[in-house]
PDB file of C-alpha atoms in Angstrom:
ATOM      1  CA  UNK A 994      91.566  77.200  72.605  1.00  0.00           C
ATOM      2  CA  UNK A 995      94.973  76.531  74.190  1.00  0.00           C
ATOM      3  CA  UNK A 996      96.505  79.333  76.249  1.00  0.00           C
ATOM      4  CA  UNK A 997     100.170  79.978  76.963  1.00  0.00           C
ATOM      5  CA  UNK A 998     100.892  80.493  80.664  1.00  0.00           C
ATOM      6  CA  UNK A 999     104.200  81.969  81.655  1.00  0.00           C
ATOM      7  CA  UNK A1000     104.814  81.546  85.377  1.00  0.00           C
ATOM      8  CA  UNK A1001     107.434  83.753  87.062  1.00  0.00           C
ATOM      9  CA  UNK A1002     108.632  82.852  90.495  1.00  0.00           C
ATOM     10  CA  UNK A1003     109.379  85.313  93.285  1.00  0.00           C
ATOM     11  CA  UNK A1004     112.416  86.231  95.284  1.00  0.00           C
ATOM     12  CA  UNK A1005     114.710  83.370  96.596  1.00  0.00           C
ATOM     13  CA  UNK A1006     112.762  80.722  94.656  1.00  0.00           C
ATOM     14  CA  UNK A1007     113.278  79.026  91.325  1.00  0.00           C
ATOM     15  CA  UNK A1008     111.072  77.802  88.516  1.00  0.00           C
ATOM     16  CA  UNK A1009     110.945  74.454  90.312  1.00  0.00           C
ATOM     17  CA  UNK A1010     108.319  75.904  92.706  1.00  0.00           C
ATOM     18  CA  UNK A1011     105.681  75.528  89.976  1.00  0.00           C
ATOM     19  CA  UNK A1012     106.189  71.808  89.453  1.00  0.00           C
ATOM     20  CA  UNK A1013     102.821  70.875  91.053  1.00  0.00           C
ATOM     21  CA  UNK A1014     100.897  73.471  89.044  1.00  0.00           C
ATOM     22  CA  UNK A1015     102.379  72.964  85.548  1.00  0.00           C
ATOM     23  CA  UNK A1016     100.985  69.462  84.906  1.00  0.00           C
ATOM     24  CA  UNK A1017      97.473  70.601  85.988  1.00  0.00           C
ATOM     25  CA  UNK A1018      97.453  73.390  83.429  1.00  0.00           C
ATOM     26  CA  UNK A1019      98.972  71.130  80.796  1.00  0.00           C
ATOM     27  CA  UNK A1020      96.367  68.442  81.464  1.00  0.00           C
ATOM     28  CA  UNK A1021      93.741  71.070  80.577  1.00  0.00           C
ATOM     29  CA  UNK A1022      95.385  71.444  77.152  1.00  0.00           C
ATOM     30  CA  UNK A1023      97.526  74.529  77.704  1.00  0.00           C
ATOM     31  CA  UNK A1024     101.187  75.407  77.178  1.00  0.00           C
ATOM     32  CA  UNK A1025     103.107  76.278  80.328  1.00  0.00           C
ATOM     33  CA  UNK A1026     106.543  77.826  80.785  1.00  0.00           C
ATOM     34  CA  UNK A1027     108.070  78.186  84.262  1.00  0.00           C
ATOM     35  CA  UNK A1028     111.668  79.435  83.863  1.00  0.00           C
ATOM     36  CA  UNK A1029     114.178  80.206  86.614  1.00  0.00           C
ATOM     37  CA  UNK A1030     115.297  83.781  86.686  1.00  0.00           C
ATOM     38  CA  UNK A1031     119.003  84.654  86.572  1.00  0.00           C
ATOM     39  CA  UNK A1032     120.618  83.575  89.814  1.00  0.00           C
ATOM     40  CA  UNK A1033     118.206  80.728  90.640  1.00  0.00           C
ATOM     41  CA  UNK A1034     117.697  77.053  89.850  1.00  0.00           C
ATOM     42  CA  UNK A1035     119.569  76.096  86.719  1.00  0.00           C
ATOM     43  CA  UNK A1036     120.903  79.683  86.528  1.00  0.00           C
ATOM     44  CA  UNK A1037     122.159  79.756  90.119  1.00  0.00           C
ATOM     45  CA  UNK A1038     125.769  79.987  88.871  1.00  0.00           C
ATOM     46  CA  UNK A1039     124.944  83.438  87.476  1.00  0.00           C
ATOM     47  CA  UNK A1040     124.061  84.880  90.881  1.00  0.00           C
ATOM     48  CA  UNK A1041     126.077  88.032  91.579  1.00  0.00           C
ATOM     49  CA  UNK A1042     125.853  91.658  92.797  1.00  0.00           C
ATOM     50  CA  UNK A1043     125.088  92.942  89.289  1.00  0.00           C
ATOM     51  CA  UNK A1044     121.848  90.912  89.002  1.00  0.00           C
ATOM     52  CA  UNK A1045     118.901  93.193  89.489  1.00  0.00           C
ATOM     53  CA  UNK A1046     115.283  93.745  88.568  1.00  0.00           C
ATOM     54  CA  UNK A1047     116.264  94.762  85.030  1.00  0.00           C
ATOM     55  CA  UNK A1048     118.125  91.462  84.645  1.00  0.00           C
ATOM     56  CA  UNK A1049     114.982  89.545  85.462  1.00  0.00           C
ATOM     57  CA  UNK A1050     112.814  91.689  83.225  1.00  0.00           C
ATOM     58  CA  UNK A1051     115.284  91.001  80.375  1.00  0.00           C
ATOM     59  CA  UNK A1052     115.016  87.284  81.172  1.00  0.00           C
ATOM     60  CA  UNK A1053     111.264  87.176  80.612  1.00  0.00           C
ATOM     61  CA  UNK A1054     111.231  89.577  77.658  1.00  0.00           C
ATOM     62  CA  UNK A1055     113.953  87.476  76.021  1.00  0.00           C
ATOM     63  CA  UNK A1056     111.946  84.286  76.583  1.00  0.00           C
ATOM     64  CA  UNK A1057     108.748  85.797  75.175  1.00  0.00           C
ATOM     65  CA  UNK A1058     110.460  87.189  72.063  1.00  0.00           C
ATOM     66  CA  UNK A1059     112.749  84.224  71.593  1.00  0.00           C
ATOM     67  CA  UNK A1060     109.857  81.749  71.652  1.00  0.00           C
ATOM     68  CA  UNK A1061     107.606  84.206  69.714  1.00  0.00           C
ATOM     69  CA  UNK A1062     104.939  83.954  72.363  1.00  0.00           C
ATOM     70  CA  UNK A1063     101.669  85.890  71.949  1.00  0.00           C
ATOM     71  CA  UNK A1064      98.488  86.306  74.001  1.00  0.00           C
ATOM     72  CA  UNK A1065     100.423  85.155  77.066  1.00  0.00           C
ATOM     73  CA  UNK A1066      98.849  84.854  80.496  1.00  0.00           C
ATOM     74  CA  UNK A1067     101.786  86.305  82.426  1.00  0.00           C
ATOM     75  CA  UNK A1068     101.797  85.318  86.115  1.00  0.00           C
ATOM     76  CA  UNK A1069     104.077  87.013  88.619  1.00  0.00           C
ATOM     77  CA  UNK A1070     104.399  85.721  92.195  1.00  0.00           C
ATOM     78  CA  UNK A1071     105.488  88.012  95.025  1.00  0.00           C
ATOM     79  CA  UNK A1072     108.603  90.002  93.932  1.00  0.00           C
ATOM     80  CA  UNK A1073     107.865  88.971  90.352  1.00  0.00           C
ATOM     81  CA  UNK A1074     104.871  91.333  90.415  1.00  0.00           C
ATOM     82  CA  UNK A1075     107.491  93.998  89.644  1.00  0.00           C
ATOM     83  CA  UNK A1076     109.052  91.846  86.917  1.00  0.00           C
ATOM     84  CA  UNK A1077     105.792  91.091  85.047  1.00  0.00           C
ATOM     85  CA  UNK A1078     104.607  94.666  85.371  1.00  0.00           C
ATOM     86  CA  UNK A1079     107.756  95.870  83.611  1.00  0.00           C
ATOM     87  CA  UNK A1080     107.563  93.141  81.013  1.00  0.00           C
ATOM     88  CA  UNK A1081     103.994  94.156  80.179  1.00  0.00           C
ATOM     89  CA  UNK A1082     105.287  97.659  79.409  1.00  0.00           C
ATOM     90  CA  UNK A1083     108.098  96.259  77.247  1.00  0.00           C
ATOM     91  CA  UNK A1084     106.062  93.909  75.082  1.00  0.00           C
ATOM     92  CA  UNK A1085     102.368  94.842  75.645  1.00  0.00           C
ATOM     93  CA  UNK A1086     101.300  93.427  72.286  1.00  0.00           C
ATOM     94  CA  UNK A1087     102.340  89.968  73.407  1.00  0.00           C
ATOM     95  CA  UNK A1088     100.556  89.833  76.758  1.00  0.00           C
ATOM     96  CA  UNK A1089      96.936  88.652  76.892  1.00  0.00           C
ATOM     97  CA  UNK A1090      96.510  88.984  80.638  1.00  0.00           C
ATOM     98  CA  UNK A1091      98.575  90.022  83.624  1.00  0.00           C
ATOM     99  CA  UNK A1092      98.136  88.021  86.841  1.00  0.00           C
ATOM    100  CA  UNK A1093      99.511  89.318  90.156  1.00  0.00           C
ATOM    101  CA  UNK A1094      99.784  86.281  92.397  1.00  0.00           C
ATOM    102  CA  UNK A1095     100.092  87.507  95.999  1.00  0.00           C
ATOM    103  CA  UNK A1096     102.438  89.976  94.349  1.00  0.00           C
ATOM    104  CA  UNK A1097     103.981  93.384  94.696  1.00  0.00           C
ATOM    105  CA  UNK A1098     102.075  95.816  92.424  1.00  0.00           C
ATOM    106  CA  UNK A1099     104.295  98.823  91.687  1.00  0.00           C
ATOM    107  CA  UNK A1100     103.711 102.277  90.280  1.00  0.00           C
ATOM    108  CA  UNK A1101     106.119 103.752  87.765  1.00  0.00           C
ATOM    109  CA  UNK A1102     109.514 104.523  89.299  1.00  0.00           C
ATOM    110  CA  UNK A1103     108.987 102.440  92.437  1.00  0.00           C
ATOM    111  CA  UNK A1104     111.278  99.772  93.802  1.00  0.00           C
ATOM    112  CA  UNK A1105     110.400  96.740  95.891  1.00  0.00           C
ATOM    113  CA  UNK A1106     111.241  98.837  98.970  1.00  0.00           C
ATOM    114  CA  UNK A1107     108.653 101.419  97.935  1.00  0.00           C
ATOM    115  CA  UNK A1108     105.922  98.887  97.370  1.00  0.00           C
ATOM    116  CA  UNK A1109     106.635  96.968 100.566  1.00  0.00           C
ATOM    117  CA  UNK A1110     108.611  99.099 103.025  1.00  0.00           C
ATOM    118  CA  UNK A1111     109.369  96.101 105.258  1.00  0.00           C
ATOM    119  CA  UNK A1112     111.978  95.071 102.631  1.00  0.00           C
ATOM    120  CA  UNK A1113     114.075  98.119 103.495  1.00  0.00           C
ATOM    121  CA  UNK A1114     115.368  96.283 106.567  1.00  0.00           C
ATOM    122  CA  UNK A1115     116.500  93.433 104.319  1.00  0.00           C
ATOM    123  CA  UNK A1116     118.335  95.886 102.104  1.00  0.00           C
ATOM    124  CA  UNK A1117     120.096  97.429 105.106  1.00  0.00           C
ATOM    125  CA  UNK A1118     121.143  94.022 106.421  1.00  0.00           C
ATOM    126  CA  UNK A1119     122.523  93.041 103.018  1.00  0.00           C
ATOM    127  CA  UNK A1120     124.484  96.247 102.591  1.00  0.00           C
ATOM    128  CA  UNK A1121     126.040  95.752 106.098  1.00  0.00           C
ATOM    129  CA  UNK A1122     126.770  92.087 105.566  1.00  0.00           C
ATOM    130  CA  UNK A1123     130.137  90.579 104.656  1.00  0.00           C
ATOM    131  CA  UNK A1124     129.099  90.190 100.990  1.00  0.00           C
ATOM    132  CA  UNK A1125     127.523  93.645 100.766  1.00  0.00           C
ATOM    133  CA  UNK A1126     124.782  92.347  98.388  1.00  0.00           C
ATOM    134  CA  UNK A1127     123.291  89.032  99.445  1.00  0.00           C
ATOM    135  CA  UNK A1128     119.757  88.978 100.936  1.00  0.00           C
ATOM    136  CA  UNK A1129     119.147  85.512 102.497  1.00  0.00           C
ATOM    137  CA  UNK A1130     115.641  84.006 102.498  1.00  0.00           C
ATOM    138  CA  UNK A1131     113.255  85.015 105.201  1.00  0.00           C
ATOM    139  CA  UNK A1132     113.397  82.893 108.346  1.00  0.00           C
ATOM    140  CA  UNK A1133     110.806  80.269 109.128  1.00  0.00           C
ATOM    141  CA  UNK A1134     108.109  81.472 111.541  1.00  0.00           C
ATOM    142  CA  UNK A1135     105.605  79.571 113.686  1.00  0.00           C
ATOM    143  CA  UNK A1136     102.486  78.265 111.872  1.00  0.00           C
ATOM    144  CA  UNK A1137     100.436  79.359 110.083  1.00  0.00           C
ATOM    145  CA  UNK A1138     103.060  81.732 108.598  1.00  0.00           C
ATOM    146  CA  UNK A1139     105.747  79.018 108.425  1.00  0.00           C
ATOM    147  CA  UNK A1140     108.320  79.502 105.580  1.00  0.00           C
ATOM    148  CA  UNK A1141     106.510  81.541 102.921  1.00  0.00           C
ATOM    149  CA  UNK A1142     103.267  80.003 104.196  1.00  0.00           C
ATOM    150  CA  UNK A1143     104.600  76.442 103.999  1.00  0.00           C
ATOM    151  CA  UNK A1144     104.292  74.407 107.197  1.00  0.00           C
ATOM    152  CA  UNK A1145     104.165  70.724 106.206  1.00  0.00           C
ATOM    153  CA  UNK A1146     107.562  69.041 106.998  1.00  0.00           C
ATOM    154  CA  UNK A1147     107.862  67.354 103.618  1.00  0.00           C
ATOM    155  CA  UNK A1148     106.890  70.505 101.748  1.00  0.00           C
ATOM    156  CA  UNK A1149     109.377  72.515 103.870  1.00  0.00           C
ATOM    157  CA  UNK A1150     112.177  70.118 102.971  1.00  0.00           C
ATOM    158  CA  UNK A1151     111.359  70.372  99.298  1.00  0.00           C
ATOM    159  CA  UNK A1152     111.079  74.175  99.429  1.00  0.00           C
ATOM    160  CA  UNK A1153     114.483  74.571 101.071  1.00  0.00           C
ATOM    161  CA  UNK A1154     116.125  72.741  98.191  1.00  0.00           C
ATOM    162  CA  UNK A1155     115.156  75.547  95.800  1.00  0.00           C
ATOM    163  CA  UNK A1156     115.872  78.639  97.870  1.00  0.00           C
ATOM    164  CA  UNK A1157     118.910  80.807  97.355  1.00  0.00           C
ATOM    165  CA  UNK A1158     120.012  84.354  98.196  1.00  0.00           C
ATOM    166  CA  UNK A1159     118.508  87.359  96.486  1.00  0.00           C
ATOM    167  CA  UNK A1160     120.794  90.112  95.094  1.00  0.00           C
ATOM    168  CA  UNK A1161     120.013  93.338  96.890  1.00  0.00           C
ATOM    169  CA  UNK A1162     119.896  95.142  93.527  1.00  0.00           C
ATOM    170  CA  UNK A1163     116.618  93.369  92.794  1.00  0.00           C
ATOM    171  CA  UNK A1164     115.015  95.215  95.686  1.00  0.00           C
ATOM    172  CA  UNK A1165     116.621  98.542  94.944  1.00  0.00           C
ATOM    173  CA  UNK A1166     116.078  99.094  91.222  1.00  0.00           C
ATOM    174  CA  UNK A1167     113.000 101.087  90.217  1.00  0.00           C
ATOM    175  CA  UNK A1168     110.500  99.650  87.789  1.00  0.00           C
ATOM    176  CA  UNK A1169     109.798 101.411  84.499  1.00  0.00           C
ATOM    177  CA  UNK A1170     106.130 101.545  83.591  1.00  0.00           C
ATOM    178  CA  UNK A1171     106.035 104.207  80.837  1.00  0.00           C
ATOM    179  CA  UNK A1172     104.234 102.554  77.895  1.00  0.00           C
ATOM    180  CA  UNK A1173     100.527 103.618  77.668  1.00  0.00           C
ATOM    181  CA  UNK A1174      99.819 100.567  75.506  1.00  0.00           C
ATOM    182  CA  UNK A1175     100.110  98.372  78.552  1.00  0.00           C
ATOM    183  CA  UNK A1176      96.983  99.908  80.036  1.00  0.00           C
ATOM    184  CA  UNK A1177      94.873  97.890  77.661  1.00  0.00           C
ATOM    185  CA  UNK A1178      96.053  94.585  79.177  1.00  0.00           C
ATOM    186  CA  UNK A1179      93.423  93.051  81.488  1.00  0.00           C
ATOM    187  CA  UNK A1180      94.704  92.006  84.844  1.00  0.00           C
ATOM    188  CA  UNK A1181      93.792  89.711  87.672  1.00  0.00           C
ATOM    189  CA  UNK A1182      94.885  89.781  91.336  1.00  0.00           C
ATOM    190  CA  UNK A1183      94.986  86.579  93.393  1.00  0.00           C
ATOM    191  CA  UNK A1184      95.482  87.117  97.108  1.00  0.00           C
ATOM    192  CA  UNK A1185      96.618  84.349  99.460  1.00  0.00           C
ATOM    193  CA  UNK A1186      94.850  84.962 102.759  1.00  0.00           C
ATOM    194  CA  UNK A1187      96.253  82.404 105.219  1.00  0.00           C
ATOM    195  CA  UNK A1188      99.136  83.108 107.619  1.00  0.00           C
ATOM    196  CA  UNK A1189      99.955  86.631 106.491  1.00  0.00           C
ATOM    197  CA  UNK A1190     103.058  87.777 108.434  1.00  0.00           C
ATOM    198  CA  UNK A1191     103.040  91.047 110.305  1.00  0.00           C
ATOM    199  CA  UNK A1192     104.276  93.953 108.169  1.00  0.00           C
ATOM    200  CA  UNK A1193     103.349  92.387 104.854  1.00  0.00           C
ATOM    201  CA  UNK A1194     100.175  94.267 104.166  1.00  0.00           C
ATOM    202  CA  UNK A1195      99.253  94.567 100.493  1.00  0.00           C
ATOM    203  CA  UNK A1196      98.043  97.633  98.720  1.00  0.00           C
ATOM    204  CA  UNK A1197      94.339  97.868  97.985  1.00  0.00           C
ATOM    205  CA  UNK A1198      93.452  97.026  94.405  1.00  0.00           C
ATOM    206  CA  UNK A1199      91.717  99.938  92.594  1.00  0.00           C
ATOM    207  CA  UNK A1200      88.081  99.260  91.769  1.00  0.00           C
ATOM    208  CA  UNK A1201      88.730  99.871  88.099  1.00  0.00           C
ATOM    209  CA  UNK A1202      91.535  98.423  86.009  1.00  0.00           C
ATOM    210  CA  UNK A1203      93.630 100.729  83.715  1.00  0.00           C
ATOM    211  CA  UNK A1204      91.607  99.426  80.752  1.00  0.00           C
ATOM    212  CA  UNK A1205      88.346 100.476  82.369  1.00  0.00           C
ATOM    213  CA  UNK A1206      87.118  97.015  83.345  1.00  0.00           C
ATOM    214  CA  UNK A1207      86.076  96.331  86.943  1.00  0.00           C
ATOM    215  CA  UNK A1208      88.830  94.917  89.144  1.00  0.00           C
ATOM    216  CA  UNK A1209      89.161  91.099  89.191  1.00  0.00           C
ATOM    217  CA  UNK A1210      90.366  90.077  92.634  1.00  0.00           C
ATOM    218  CA  UNK A1211      90.211  86.512  93.855  1.00  0.00           C
ATOM    219  CA  UNK A1212      91.170  85.060  97.242  1.00  0.00           C
ATOM    220  CA  UNK A1213      92.824  81.708  97.808  1.00  0.00           C
ATOM    221  CA  UNK A1214      92.724  80.077 101.255  1.00  0.00           C
ATOM    222  CA  UNK A1215      96.451  79.339 101.271  1.00  0.00           C
ATOM    223  CA  UNK A1216      99.749  80.721 102.476  1.00  0.00           C
ATOM    224  CA  UNK A1217     102.067  82.768 100.280  1.00  0.00           C
ATOM    225  CA  UNK A1218     103.617  79.803  98.400  1.00  0.00           C
ATOM    226  CA  UNK A1219     100.219  78.559  97.270  1.00  0.00           C
ATOM    227  CA  UNK A1220     101.788  76.824  94.247  1.00  0.00           C
ATOM    228  CA  UNK A1221     103.320  74.393  96.762  1.00  0.00           C
ATOM    229  CA  UNK A1222     100.477  74.036  99.290  1.00  0.00           C
ATOM    230  CA  UNK A1223      97.385  74.456  97.102  1.00  0.00           C
ATOM    231  CA  UNK A1224      98.389  73.683  93.477  1.00  0.00           C
ATOM    232  CA  UNK A1225      94.947  72.485  92.403  1.00  0.00           C
ATOM    233  CA  UNK A1226      93.220  75.532  93.859  1.00  0.00           C
ATOM    234  CA  UNK A1227      95.695  77.833  92.178  1.00  0.00           C
ATOM    235  CA  UNK A1228      95.505  76.046  88.851  1.00  0.00           C
ATOM    236  CA  UNK A1229      91.721  76.288  88.972  1.00  0.00           C
ATOM    237  CA  UNK A1230      91.910  80.033  89.439  1.00  0.00           C
ATOM    238  CA  UNK A1231      94.491  80.448  86.640  1.00  0.00           C
ATOM    239  CA  UNK A1232      92.289  78.430  84.302  1.00  0.00           C
ATOM    240  CA  UNK A1233      89.418  80.762  85.165  1.00  0.00           C
ATOM    241  CA  UNK A1234      91.141  84.164  84.805  1.00  0.00           C
ATOM    242  CA  UNK A1235      88.996  86.486  82.781  1.00  0.00           C
ATOM    243  CA  UNK A1236      85.929  84.288  83.412  1.00  0.00           C
ATOM    244  CA  UNK A1237      84.576  85.481  86.792  1.00  0.00           C
ATOM    245  CA  UNK A1238      82.505  82.913  88.676  1.00  0.00           C
ATOM    246  CA  UNK A1239      84.127  79.888  86.987  1.00  0.00           C
ATOM    247  CA  UNK A1240      84.774  77.171  89.564  1.00  0.00           C
ATOM    248  CA  UNK A1241      87.808  74.895  89.413  1.00  0.00           C
ATOM    249  CA  UNK A1242      85.552  71.927  88.520  1.00  0.00           C
ATOM    250  CA  UNK A1243      84.149  73.911  85.602  1.00  0.00           C
ATOM    251  CA  UNK A1244      87.682  74.825  84.496  1.00  0.00           C
ATOM    252  CA  UNK A1245      88.654  71.199  83.920  1.00  0.00           C
ATOM    253  CA  UNK A1246      90.246  70.202  87.253  1.00  0.00           C
TER     254      UNK A1246
END
């Protein structure tokens, strides 16, 4: 039965980052949406100091309700872990599964800075900058960390075309997770385990999901932007969410 995948990009990126994954999921017979959040990609002209986490949550809720999507596999990469968590509490009846892809996983009332304290230095730099609100993309580091885990020169050139500044408000606003109905949504965590930069430690995943199921945690031998460097591996995992032990070849790749 076809599934609807909604892929939400992280900070500084745009929906373009999923271009290598979308056709793989579609070839398996599924519907895929990969929008750009406000301030990025085709919405770059809307970038401004008033854009925050709530703006991006509204983006995705509006898309889900506007397209009348149901039983959605909602995938949030990196910063978008906060976005999809909040969306799940806004429209829990429309979400079939929540997937945290190398993502921030917040508790109610937390901001990005609470989930990953290293981002506080980015906030301070933005507030002291000439603009007072722009957070530029992280700098490229030596391999294997590279630029968001991307090290191939051609991939780096492509990645740079889609990066833009992040409004500091996105990192400051707290997430609202106050709908008990969202606890029933099953969830999957995919961790990228190559080239993890210092200071970017992730929180341990509880052994039991809020719905009582055992935790589903998969590892992918890729850097942070696995949708660029390992699209087939990522697509295989996404096709297998909720079906532990399913290999990519069994999922149709």
